[in-house]
Coordinates of C-alpha atoms and ligand atoms in Angstrom, one line a residue:
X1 CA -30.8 -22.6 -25.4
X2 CA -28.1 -21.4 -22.9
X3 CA -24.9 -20.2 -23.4
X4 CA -21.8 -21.9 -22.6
X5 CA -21.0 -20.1 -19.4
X6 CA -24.4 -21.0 -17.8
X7 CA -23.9 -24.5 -19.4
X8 CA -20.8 -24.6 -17.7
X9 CA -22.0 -23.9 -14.6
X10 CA -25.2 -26.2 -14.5
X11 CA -23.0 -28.7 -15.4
X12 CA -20.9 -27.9 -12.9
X13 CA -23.9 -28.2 -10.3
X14 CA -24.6 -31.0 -11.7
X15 CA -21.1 -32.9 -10.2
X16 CA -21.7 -35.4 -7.3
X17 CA -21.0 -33.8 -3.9
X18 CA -18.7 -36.2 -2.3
X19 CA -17.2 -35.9 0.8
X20 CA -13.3 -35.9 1.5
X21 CA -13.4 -39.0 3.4
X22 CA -15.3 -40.5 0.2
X23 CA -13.2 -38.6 -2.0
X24 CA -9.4 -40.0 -0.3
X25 CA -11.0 -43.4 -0.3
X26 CA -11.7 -43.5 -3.5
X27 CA -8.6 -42.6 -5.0
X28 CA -5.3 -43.1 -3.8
X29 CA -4.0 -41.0 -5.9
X30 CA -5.4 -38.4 -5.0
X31 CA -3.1 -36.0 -3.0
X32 CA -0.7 -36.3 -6.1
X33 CA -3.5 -35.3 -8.3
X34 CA -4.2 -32.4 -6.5
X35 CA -0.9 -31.1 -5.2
X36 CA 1.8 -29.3 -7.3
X37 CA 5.4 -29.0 -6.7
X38 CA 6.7 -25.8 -8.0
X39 CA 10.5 -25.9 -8.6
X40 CA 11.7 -22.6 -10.3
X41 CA 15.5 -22.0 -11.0
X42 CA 16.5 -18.3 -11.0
X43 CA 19.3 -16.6 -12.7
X44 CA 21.3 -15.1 -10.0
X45 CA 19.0 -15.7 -7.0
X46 CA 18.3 -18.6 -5.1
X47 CA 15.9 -21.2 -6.2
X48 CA 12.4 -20.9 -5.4
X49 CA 10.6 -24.0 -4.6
X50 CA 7.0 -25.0 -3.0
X51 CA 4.8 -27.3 -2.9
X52 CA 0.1 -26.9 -3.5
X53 CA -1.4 -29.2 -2.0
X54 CA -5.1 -28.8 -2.8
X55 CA -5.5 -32.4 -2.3
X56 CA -8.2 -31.4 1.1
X57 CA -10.3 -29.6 -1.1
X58 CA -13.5 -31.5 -2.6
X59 CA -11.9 -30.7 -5.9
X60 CA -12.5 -34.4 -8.1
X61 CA -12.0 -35.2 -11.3
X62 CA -15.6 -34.5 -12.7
X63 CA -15.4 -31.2 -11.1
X64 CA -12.2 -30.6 -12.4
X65 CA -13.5 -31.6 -15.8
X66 CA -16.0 -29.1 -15.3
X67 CA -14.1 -26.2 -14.2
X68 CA -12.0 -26.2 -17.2
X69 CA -14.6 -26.3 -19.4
X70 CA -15.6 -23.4 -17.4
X71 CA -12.9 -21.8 -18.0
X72 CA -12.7 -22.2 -22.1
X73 CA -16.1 -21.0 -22.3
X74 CA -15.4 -17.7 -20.3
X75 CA -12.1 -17.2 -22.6
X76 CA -10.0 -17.8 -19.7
X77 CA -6.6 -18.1 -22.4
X78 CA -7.6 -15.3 -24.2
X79 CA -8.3 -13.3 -21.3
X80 CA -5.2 -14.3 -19.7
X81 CA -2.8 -13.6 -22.5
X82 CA -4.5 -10.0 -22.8
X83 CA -3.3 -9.5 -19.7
X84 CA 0.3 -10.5 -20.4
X85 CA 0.0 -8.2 -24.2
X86 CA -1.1 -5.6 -22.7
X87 CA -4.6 -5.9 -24.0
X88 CA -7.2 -3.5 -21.6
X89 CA -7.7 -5.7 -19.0
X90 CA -9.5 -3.0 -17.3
X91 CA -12.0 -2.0 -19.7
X92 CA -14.1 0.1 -17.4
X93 CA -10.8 2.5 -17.0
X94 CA -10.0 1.6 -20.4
X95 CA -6.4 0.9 -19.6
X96 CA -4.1 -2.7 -19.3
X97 CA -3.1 -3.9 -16.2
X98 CA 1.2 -3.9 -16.6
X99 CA 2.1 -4.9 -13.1
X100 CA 3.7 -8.0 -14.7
X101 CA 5.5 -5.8 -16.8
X102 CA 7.2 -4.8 -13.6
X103 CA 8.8 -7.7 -12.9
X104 CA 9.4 -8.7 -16.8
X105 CA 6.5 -10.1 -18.2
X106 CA 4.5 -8.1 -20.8
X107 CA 5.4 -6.4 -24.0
X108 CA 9.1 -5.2 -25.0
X109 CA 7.6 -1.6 -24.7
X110 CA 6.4 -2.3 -21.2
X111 CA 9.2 -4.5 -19.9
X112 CA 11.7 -1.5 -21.0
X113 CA 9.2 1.1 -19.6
X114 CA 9.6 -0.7 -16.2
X115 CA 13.3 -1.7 -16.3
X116 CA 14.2 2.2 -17.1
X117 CA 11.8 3.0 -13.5
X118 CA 13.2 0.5 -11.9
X119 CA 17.0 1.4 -12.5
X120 CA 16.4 4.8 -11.8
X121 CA 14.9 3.6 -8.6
X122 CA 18.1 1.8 -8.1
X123 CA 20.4 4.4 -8.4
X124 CA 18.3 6.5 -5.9
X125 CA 18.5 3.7 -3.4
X126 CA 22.3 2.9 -4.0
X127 CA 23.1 6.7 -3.7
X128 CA 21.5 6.8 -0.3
X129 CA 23.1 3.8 0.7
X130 CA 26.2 5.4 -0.2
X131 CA 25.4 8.7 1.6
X132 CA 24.6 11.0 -0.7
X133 CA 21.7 12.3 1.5
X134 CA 23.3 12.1 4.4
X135 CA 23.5 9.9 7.4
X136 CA 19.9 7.5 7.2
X137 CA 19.0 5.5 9.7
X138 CA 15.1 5.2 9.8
X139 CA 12.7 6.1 6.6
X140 CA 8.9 6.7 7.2
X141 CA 6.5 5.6 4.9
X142 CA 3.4 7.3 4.5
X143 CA 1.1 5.8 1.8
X144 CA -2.8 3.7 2.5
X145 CA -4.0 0.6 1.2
X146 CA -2.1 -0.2 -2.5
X147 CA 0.8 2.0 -1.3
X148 CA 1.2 0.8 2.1
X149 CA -0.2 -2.9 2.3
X150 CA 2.5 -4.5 -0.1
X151 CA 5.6 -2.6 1.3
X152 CA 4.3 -3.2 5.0
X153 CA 4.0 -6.9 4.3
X154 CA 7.5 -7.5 2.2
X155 CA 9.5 -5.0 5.0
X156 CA 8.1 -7.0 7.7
X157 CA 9.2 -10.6 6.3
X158 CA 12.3 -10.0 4.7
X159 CA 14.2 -7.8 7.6
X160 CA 13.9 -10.0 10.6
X161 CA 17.3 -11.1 9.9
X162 CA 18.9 -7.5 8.7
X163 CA 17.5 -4.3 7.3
X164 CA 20.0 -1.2 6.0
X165 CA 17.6 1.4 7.3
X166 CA 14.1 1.1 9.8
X167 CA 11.2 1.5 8.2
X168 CA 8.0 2.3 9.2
X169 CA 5.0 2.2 7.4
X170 CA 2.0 4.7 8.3
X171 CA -1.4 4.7 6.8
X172 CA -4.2 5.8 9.0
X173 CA -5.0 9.3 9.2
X174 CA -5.6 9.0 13.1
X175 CA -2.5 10.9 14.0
X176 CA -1.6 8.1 16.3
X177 CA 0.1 6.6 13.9
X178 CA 2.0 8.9 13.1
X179 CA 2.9 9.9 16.4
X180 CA 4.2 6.3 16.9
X181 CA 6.4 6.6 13.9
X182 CA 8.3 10.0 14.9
X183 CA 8.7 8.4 18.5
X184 CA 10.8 5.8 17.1
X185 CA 12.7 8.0 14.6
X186 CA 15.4 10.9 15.1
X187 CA 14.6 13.5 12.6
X188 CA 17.8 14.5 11.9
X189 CA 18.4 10.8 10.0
X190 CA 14.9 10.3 9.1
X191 CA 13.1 10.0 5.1
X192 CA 10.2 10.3 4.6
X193 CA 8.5 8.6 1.6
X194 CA 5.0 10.0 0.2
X195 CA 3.8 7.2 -1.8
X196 CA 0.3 7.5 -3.6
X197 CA -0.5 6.7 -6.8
X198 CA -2.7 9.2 -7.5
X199 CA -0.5 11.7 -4.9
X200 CA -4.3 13.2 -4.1
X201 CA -5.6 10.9 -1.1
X202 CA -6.1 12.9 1.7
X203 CA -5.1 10.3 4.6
X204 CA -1.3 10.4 2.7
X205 CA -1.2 14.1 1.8
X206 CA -2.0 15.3 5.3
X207 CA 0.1 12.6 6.8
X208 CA 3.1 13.7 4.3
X209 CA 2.4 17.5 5.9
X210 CA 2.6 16.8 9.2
X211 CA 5.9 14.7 8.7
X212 CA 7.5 17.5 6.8
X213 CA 6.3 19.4 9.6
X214 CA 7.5 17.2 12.6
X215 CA 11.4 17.4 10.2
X216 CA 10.9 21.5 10.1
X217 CA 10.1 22.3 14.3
X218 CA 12.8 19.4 15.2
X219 CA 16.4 21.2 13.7
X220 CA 15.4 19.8 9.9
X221 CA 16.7 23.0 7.9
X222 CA 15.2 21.8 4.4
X223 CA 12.5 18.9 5.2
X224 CA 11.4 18.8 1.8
X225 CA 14.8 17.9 0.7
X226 CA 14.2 14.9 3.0
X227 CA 10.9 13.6 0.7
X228 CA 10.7 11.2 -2.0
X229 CA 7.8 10.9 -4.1
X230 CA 6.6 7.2 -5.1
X231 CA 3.6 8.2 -7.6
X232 CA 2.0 7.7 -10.9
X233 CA 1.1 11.3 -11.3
X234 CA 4.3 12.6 -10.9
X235 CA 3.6 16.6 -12.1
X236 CA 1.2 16.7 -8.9
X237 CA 4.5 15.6 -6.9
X238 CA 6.6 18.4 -8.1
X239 CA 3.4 20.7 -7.7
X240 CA 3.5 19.6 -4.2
X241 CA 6.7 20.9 -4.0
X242 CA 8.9 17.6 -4.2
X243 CA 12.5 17.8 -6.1
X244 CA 12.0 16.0 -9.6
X245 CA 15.3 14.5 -8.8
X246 CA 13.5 12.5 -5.9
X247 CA 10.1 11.5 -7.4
X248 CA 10.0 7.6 -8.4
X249 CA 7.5 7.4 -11.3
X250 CA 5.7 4.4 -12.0
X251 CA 3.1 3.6 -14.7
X252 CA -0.3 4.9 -14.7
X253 CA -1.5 1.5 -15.4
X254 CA 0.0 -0.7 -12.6
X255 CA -3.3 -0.6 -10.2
X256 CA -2.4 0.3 -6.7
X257 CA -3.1 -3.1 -5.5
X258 CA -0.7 -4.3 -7.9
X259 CA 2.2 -1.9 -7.0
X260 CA 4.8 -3.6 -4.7
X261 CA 6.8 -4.2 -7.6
X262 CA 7.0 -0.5 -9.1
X263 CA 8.8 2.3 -6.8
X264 CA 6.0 1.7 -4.2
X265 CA 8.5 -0.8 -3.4
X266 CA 11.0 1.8 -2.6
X267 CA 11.1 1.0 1.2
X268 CA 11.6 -2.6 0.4
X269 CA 14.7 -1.9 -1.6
X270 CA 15.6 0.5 1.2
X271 CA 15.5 -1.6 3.8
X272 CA 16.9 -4.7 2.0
X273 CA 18.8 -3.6 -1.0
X274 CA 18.2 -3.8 -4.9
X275 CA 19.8 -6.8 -5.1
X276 CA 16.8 -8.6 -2.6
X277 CA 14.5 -6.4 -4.0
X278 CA 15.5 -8.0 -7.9
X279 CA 14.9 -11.5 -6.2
X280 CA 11.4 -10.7 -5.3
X281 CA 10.9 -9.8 -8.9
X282 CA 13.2 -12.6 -10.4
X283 CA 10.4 -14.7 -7.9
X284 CA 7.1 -13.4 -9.4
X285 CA 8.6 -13.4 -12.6
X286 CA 9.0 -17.2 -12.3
X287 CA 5.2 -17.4 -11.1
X288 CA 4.2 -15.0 -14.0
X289 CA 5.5 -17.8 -16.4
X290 CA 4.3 -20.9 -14.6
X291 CA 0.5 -19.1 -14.9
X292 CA 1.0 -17.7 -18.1
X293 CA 2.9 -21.2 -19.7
X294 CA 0.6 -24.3 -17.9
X295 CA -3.2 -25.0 -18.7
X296 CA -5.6 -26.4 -16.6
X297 CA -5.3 -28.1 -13.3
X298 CA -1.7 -28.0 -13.7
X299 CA -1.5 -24.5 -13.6
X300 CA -1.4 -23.4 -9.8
X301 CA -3.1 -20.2 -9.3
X302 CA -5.5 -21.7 -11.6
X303 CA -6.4 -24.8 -9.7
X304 CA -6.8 -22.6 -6.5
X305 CA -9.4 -20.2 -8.3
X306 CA -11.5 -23.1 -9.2
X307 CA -12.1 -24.2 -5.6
X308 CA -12.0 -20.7 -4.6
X309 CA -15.2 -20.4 -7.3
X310 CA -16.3 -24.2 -5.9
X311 CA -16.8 -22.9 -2.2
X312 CA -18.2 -19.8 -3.4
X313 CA -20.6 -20.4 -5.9
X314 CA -21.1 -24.2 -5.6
X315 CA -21.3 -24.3 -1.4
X316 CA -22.2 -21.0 -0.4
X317 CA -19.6 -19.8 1.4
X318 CA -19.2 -16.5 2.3
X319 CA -15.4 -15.6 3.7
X320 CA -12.1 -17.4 3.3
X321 CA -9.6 -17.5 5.4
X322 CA -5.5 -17.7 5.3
X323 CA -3.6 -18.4 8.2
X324 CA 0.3 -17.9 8.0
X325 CA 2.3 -20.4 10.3
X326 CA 4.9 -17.9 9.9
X327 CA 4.9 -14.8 12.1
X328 CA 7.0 -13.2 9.2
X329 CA 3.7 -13.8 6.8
X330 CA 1.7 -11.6 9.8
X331 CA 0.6 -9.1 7.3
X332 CA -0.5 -11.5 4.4
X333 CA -4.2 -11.8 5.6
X334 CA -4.5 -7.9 5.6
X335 CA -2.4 -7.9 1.8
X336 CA -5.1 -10.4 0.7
X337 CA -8.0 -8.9 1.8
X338 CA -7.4 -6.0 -0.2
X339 CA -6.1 -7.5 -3.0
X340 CA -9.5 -9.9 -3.3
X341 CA -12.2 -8.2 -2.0
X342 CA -10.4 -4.8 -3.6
X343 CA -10.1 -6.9 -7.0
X344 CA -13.3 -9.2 -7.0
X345 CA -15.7 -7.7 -5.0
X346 CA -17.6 -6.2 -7.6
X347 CA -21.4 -6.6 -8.1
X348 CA -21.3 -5.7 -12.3
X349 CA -19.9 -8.0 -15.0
X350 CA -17.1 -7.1 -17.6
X351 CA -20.6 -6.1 -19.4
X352 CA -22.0 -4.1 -16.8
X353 CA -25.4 -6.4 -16.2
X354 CA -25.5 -7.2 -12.7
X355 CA -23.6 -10.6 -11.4
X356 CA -26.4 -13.7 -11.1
X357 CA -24.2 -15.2 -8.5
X358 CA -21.5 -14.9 -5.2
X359 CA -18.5 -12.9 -6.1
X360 CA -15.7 -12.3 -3.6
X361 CA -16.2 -13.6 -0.3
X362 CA -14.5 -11.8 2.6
X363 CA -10.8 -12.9 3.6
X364 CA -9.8 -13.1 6.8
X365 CA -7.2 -14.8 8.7
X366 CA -4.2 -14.6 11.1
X367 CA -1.0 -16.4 11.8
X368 CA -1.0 -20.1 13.8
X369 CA -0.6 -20.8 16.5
X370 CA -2.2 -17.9 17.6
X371 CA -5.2 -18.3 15.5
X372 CA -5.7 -21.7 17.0
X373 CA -6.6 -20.1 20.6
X374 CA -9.0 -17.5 18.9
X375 CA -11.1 -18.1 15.8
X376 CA -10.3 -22.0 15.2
X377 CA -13.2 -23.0 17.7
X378 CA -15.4 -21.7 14.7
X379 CA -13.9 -23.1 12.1
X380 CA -13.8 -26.8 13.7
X381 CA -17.8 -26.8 15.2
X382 CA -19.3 -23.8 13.7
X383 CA -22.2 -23.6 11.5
X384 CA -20.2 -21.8 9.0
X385 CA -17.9 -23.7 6.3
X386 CA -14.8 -22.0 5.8
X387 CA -12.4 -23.2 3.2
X388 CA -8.9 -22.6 4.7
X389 CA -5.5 -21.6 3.2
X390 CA -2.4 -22.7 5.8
X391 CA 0.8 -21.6 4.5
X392 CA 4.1 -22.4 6.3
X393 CA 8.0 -22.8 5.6
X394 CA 9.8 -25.9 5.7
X395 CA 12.9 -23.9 6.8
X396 CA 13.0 -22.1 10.1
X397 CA 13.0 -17.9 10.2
X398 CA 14.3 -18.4 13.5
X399 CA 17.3 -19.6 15.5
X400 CA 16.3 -20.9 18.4
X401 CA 16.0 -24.6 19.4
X402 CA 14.0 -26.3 16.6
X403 CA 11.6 -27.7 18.3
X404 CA 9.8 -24.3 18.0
X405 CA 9.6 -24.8 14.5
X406 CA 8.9 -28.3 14.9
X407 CA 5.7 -27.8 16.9
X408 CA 4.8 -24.7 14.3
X409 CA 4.7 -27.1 11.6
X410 CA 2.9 -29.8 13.1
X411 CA 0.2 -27.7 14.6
X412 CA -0.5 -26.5 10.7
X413 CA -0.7 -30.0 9.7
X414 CA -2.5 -31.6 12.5
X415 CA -5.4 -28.3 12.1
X416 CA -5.8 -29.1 8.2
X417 CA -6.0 -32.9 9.1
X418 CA -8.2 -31.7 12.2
X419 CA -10.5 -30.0 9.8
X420 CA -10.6 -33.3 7.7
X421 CA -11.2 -36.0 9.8
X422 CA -13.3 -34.6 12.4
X423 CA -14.6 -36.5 15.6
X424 CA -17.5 -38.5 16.6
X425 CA -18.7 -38.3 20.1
X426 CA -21.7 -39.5 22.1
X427 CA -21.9 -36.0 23.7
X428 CA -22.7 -33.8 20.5
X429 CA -20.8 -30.7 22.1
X430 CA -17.7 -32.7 21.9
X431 CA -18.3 -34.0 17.9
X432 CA -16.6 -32.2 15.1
X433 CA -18.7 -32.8 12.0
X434 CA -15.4 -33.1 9.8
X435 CA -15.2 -32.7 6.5
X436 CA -13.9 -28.7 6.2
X437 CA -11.9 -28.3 3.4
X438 CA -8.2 -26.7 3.9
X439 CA -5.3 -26.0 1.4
X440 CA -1.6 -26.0 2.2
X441 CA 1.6 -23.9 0.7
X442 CA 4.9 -25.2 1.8
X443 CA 7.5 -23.1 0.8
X444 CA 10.9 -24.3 1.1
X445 CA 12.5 -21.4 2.2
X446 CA 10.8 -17.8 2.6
X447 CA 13.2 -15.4 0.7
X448 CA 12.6 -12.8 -1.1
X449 CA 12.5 -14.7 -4.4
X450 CA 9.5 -17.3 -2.6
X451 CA 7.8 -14.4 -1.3
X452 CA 7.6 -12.5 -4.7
X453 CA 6.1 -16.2 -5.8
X454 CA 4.1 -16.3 -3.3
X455 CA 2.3 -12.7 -3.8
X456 CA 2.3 -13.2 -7.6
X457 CA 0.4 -16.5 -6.8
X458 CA -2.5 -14.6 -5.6
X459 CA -2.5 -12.1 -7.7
X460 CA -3.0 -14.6 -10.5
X461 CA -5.4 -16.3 -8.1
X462 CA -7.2 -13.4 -7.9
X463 CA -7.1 -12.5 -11.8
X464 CA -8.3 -16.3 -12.4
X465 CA -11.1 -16.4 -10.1
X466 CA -12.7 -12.6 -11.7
X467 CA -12.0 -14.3 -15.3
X468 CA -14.0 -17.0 -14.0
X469 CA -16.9 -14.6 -12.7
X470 CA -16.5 -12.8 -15.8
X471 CA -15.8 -9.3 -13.8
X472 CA -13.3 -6.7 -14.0
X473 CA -11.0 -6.9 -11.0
X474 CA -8.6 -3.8 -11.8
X475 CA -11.2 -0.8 -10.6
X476 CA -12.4 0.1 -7.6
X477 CA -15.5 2.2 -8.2
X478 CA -17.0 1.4 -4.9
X479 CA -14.5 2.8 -2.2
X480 CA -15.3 6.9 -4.0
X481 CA -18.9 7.7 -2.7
X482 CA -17.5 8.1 1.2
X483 CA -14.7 9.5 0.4
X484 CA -17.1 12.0 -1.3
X485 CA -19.8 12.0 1.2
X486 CA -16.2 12.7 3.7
X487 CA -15.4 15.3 1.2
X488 CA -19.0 16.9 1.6
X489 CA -18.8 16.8 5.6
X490 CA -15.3 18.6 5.6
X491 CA -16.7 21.3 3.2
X492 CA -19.9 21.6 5.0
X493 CA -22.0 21.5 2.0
X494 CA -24.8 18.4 1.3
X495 CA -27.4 16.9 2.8
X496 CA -27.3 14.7 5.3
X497 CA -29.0 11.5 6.7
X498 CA -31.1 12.3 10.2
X499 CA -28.6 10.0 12.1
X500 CA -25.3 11.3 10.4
X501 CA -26.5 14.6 11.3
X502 CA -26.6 14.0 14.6
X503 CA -23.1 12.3 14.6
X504 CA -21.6 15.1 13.6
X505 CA -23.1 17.8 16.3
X506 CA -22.6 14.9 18.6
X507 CA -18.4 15.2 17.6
X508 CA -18.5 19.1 17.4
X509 CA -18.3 18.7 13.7
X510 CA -20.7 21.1 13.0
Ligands
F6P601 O1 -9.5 4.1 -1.9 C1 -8.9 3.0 -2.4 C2 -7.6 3.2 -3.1 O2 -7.8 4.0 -4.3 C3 -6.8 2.0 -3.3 O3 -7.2 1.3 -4.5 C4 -5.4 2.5 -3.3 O4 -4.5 1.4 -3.2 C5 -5.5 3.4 -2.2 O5 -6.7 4.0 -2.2 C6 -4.4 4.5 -2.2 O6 -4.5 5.3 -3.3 P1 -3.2 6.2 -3.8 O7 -2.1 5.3 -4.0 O8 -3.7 6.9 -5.0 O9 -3.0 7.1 -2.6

């Protein structure tokens, strides 16, 4: 006899494959079946409000059906309201996962944890807003992936209109990057932020020493009274030889993938404020509850995991992709990809057997229009099926005439409906075969508060879909062995391969 999960599933397989032309015309009401309208009032911030349509999906009622008896058998309530307890959600670290507690949902302890960072946080940010470190005008943000990703992305859309102080994020160790940043900064009114979780990652600690550096030959008398820490290992800061005055502690069990909301956000609140940077929170915080308070297909993040798992495990597919008809959502693609294929792309169960089927697939993506006159010519007539995400704002980021936004909008429609409806043509180079799936989020407005939503929508996304594939999605095991093997090469100790050998006399390496 099998057990409920793989009953699940074959049942799952099971469900008629309809096609979206079959599956509109059967039921008319079908787009309000499978869209959502999220309406979220917030104390002291402005409304957050969008709208999921999932309607272009093949998502049907028997699959539906199916999928949440999928997710009862793999415990997804149980699962889910570990997370929010603080139950160890990441058993393999044997820790929870409190990045929820961040924004104020988790236990009192946590919550109060978070709320003491955060106002200590505050205070840092209002005191340089007020001076007390002297004239700032530009900070530099040195942190990689988990550190960098999330500040990069919320900087980038929320200061188009106004930001208190330029930012610039670095990550790369290529000392380009770098470079770019001092050109763009005067040292004498520059900050630098060193944020790591760990505050041992090599690309951040030798970035962090040659920006204290760059401070020190360019009139900086004291450049490490120019450096705040953003860390969850806050004794290796003041090792480093950072002021305890200016580290920013967060918890050791908010993942780095999870960390916008913790002092990795510093830069955010730098650039626009603690009040914006509360709004983002107050705006996941609103998400947190709609995940944590609605079952089934009504819950959002939810409903999006089980097509995600559809596409996946049901059709084959093997990447995703997001396009962002908003040039101030350019950096959500890269935000995703870590945050899925970081999360979920894992090849163990929560059990440690190995998976029997698909987990991540690889997300990708850009903003439209661009993307149009690049990579859409795949996704229209290629062999590949691609479910889509196209997110987009009803309300302009821009001033100019509105027919800009006009034509930005109706391209993201007319490519979902595109996708859809295909073409026949006598001349098969000229025939799209139709029936691609796409998903839309229209946000009414993209403020801080929506965008906060809108990240906490994937995270939840993401935590559904590894619930769903029963796997742990807060470690990371598999990025260590090259930083180990880079470790080796550095030290000049190991073995190596014939080929990586030869790489390295090739670069003078050895
Ligand atoms: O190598 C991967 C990783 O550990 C990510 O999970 C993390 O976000 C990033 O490196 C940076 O780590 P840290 O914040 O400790 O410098």
């Amino acid at each position: 006899m099998s057990d409920p999960i793989s009953s699940a599933w074959d049942r799952l397989r099971e469900c008629p494959q309809s096609t979206l032309f079959d599956l509109f015309g059967a039921d008319p009401e079908r787009v309000g079946k499978l869209s959502r309208r999220l309406d979220f009032a917030l104390q002291g911030h402005d409304d957050v409000g969008m709208l999921l349509d999932w309607s272009k999906t093949h998502l049907d009622d028997p699959l539906l059906d199916s999928f949440e008896a999928l997710a009862t058998a793999c415990g997804f309530e149980q699962a889910r309201a570990d997370l929010f307890g603080g139950g160890i959600a990441n058993p393999t670290e044997g820790r929870a996962a409190t990045h929820g507690a961040m924004r104020g949902s988790g236990t009192q302890p946590h919550v109060e944890e978070a709320e003491a960072l955060l106002a200590r946080m505050g205070m840092l940010v209002d005191a340089i807003h007020r001076g007390a470190l002297g004239e700032v005008n530009h900070l530099i943000h040195i942190g990689i992936g988990g550190s960098a990703l999330g500040p990069e992305l919320a900087v980038d859309a929320l200061t188009r209109d106004l930001s208190l102080v330029d930012v610039h994020v670095v990550s790369n160790i290529d000392g380009l990057a770098l470079e770019q940043a001092f050109a763009a900064c005067d040292p004498a009114t520059t900050l630098v932020a060193v944020a790591s979780k760990t505050f041992t990652t090599i690309e951040t600690m030798t970035n962090a020493a040659s920006a204290l550096d760059w401070l020190g030959k360019n009139g900086v008398s004291d450049p490490g009274g120019r450096v705040i820490a953003l860390t969850a290992n806050p004794e290796r800061a003041v090792e480093w030889g950072v002021d305890e005055t200016r580290v920013l502690p967060f918890p050791e069990s908010v993942g780095g993938r999870y960390s916008l909301w913790s002092s990795i956000g510093f830069p955010v609140a730098l650039a626009v404020g603690m009040e914006e940077f509360h709004a983002l929170l107050a705006g996941a915080k609103a998400m947190d509850d709609h995940f944590r308070e609605t079952d089934g297909r009504a819950n959002g993040p939810l409903l999006a995991a089980f097509a995600d798992q559809y596409y996946t495990r049901l059709r084959g597919c093997q990447t995703r992709a997001v396009f962002a008809y908003d040039e101030r959502l350019a950096m959500l693609p890269d935000y995703l990809q870590q945050l899925e294929m970081e999360s979920n792309g894992k090849g163990v169960t929560i059990e440690g057997a190995p998976v029997s089927a698909p987990t991540a697939p690889i997300t990708w993506g850009g903003v439209g229009t661009d993307a149009q006159h690049a990579v859409f010519q795949l996704l229209h007539q290629g062999t590949a099926l691609v479910p889509v995400d196209f997110i987009a704002s009803i309300a302009p980021g821009d001033e100019l005439d509105p027919t800009h936004h006009r034509q930005l909008l109706m391209n993201c429609f007319a490519q979902g409906a595109a996708l859809m409806a295909g073409k026949e043509s006598d001349d098969p180079a000229r025939a799209y075969p139709g029936d691609r799936p796409s998903a839309t989020i229209l946000v009414d407005d993209l403020d801080a508060a929506t965008l906060g939503a809108l990240v906490a929508f994937h995270e939840h996304r993401t935590f559904a879909n590894a619930v769903l594939m029963r796997i742990n999605p807060f470690d990371q095991f598999g990025v260590e062995l090259g930083k180990a093997i880079a470790g080796q090469i550095d030290s000049g100790e190991g073995q190596f391969d014939a080929s990586t050998t030869a790489l390295m006399a090739a670069a003078g390496l050895r």
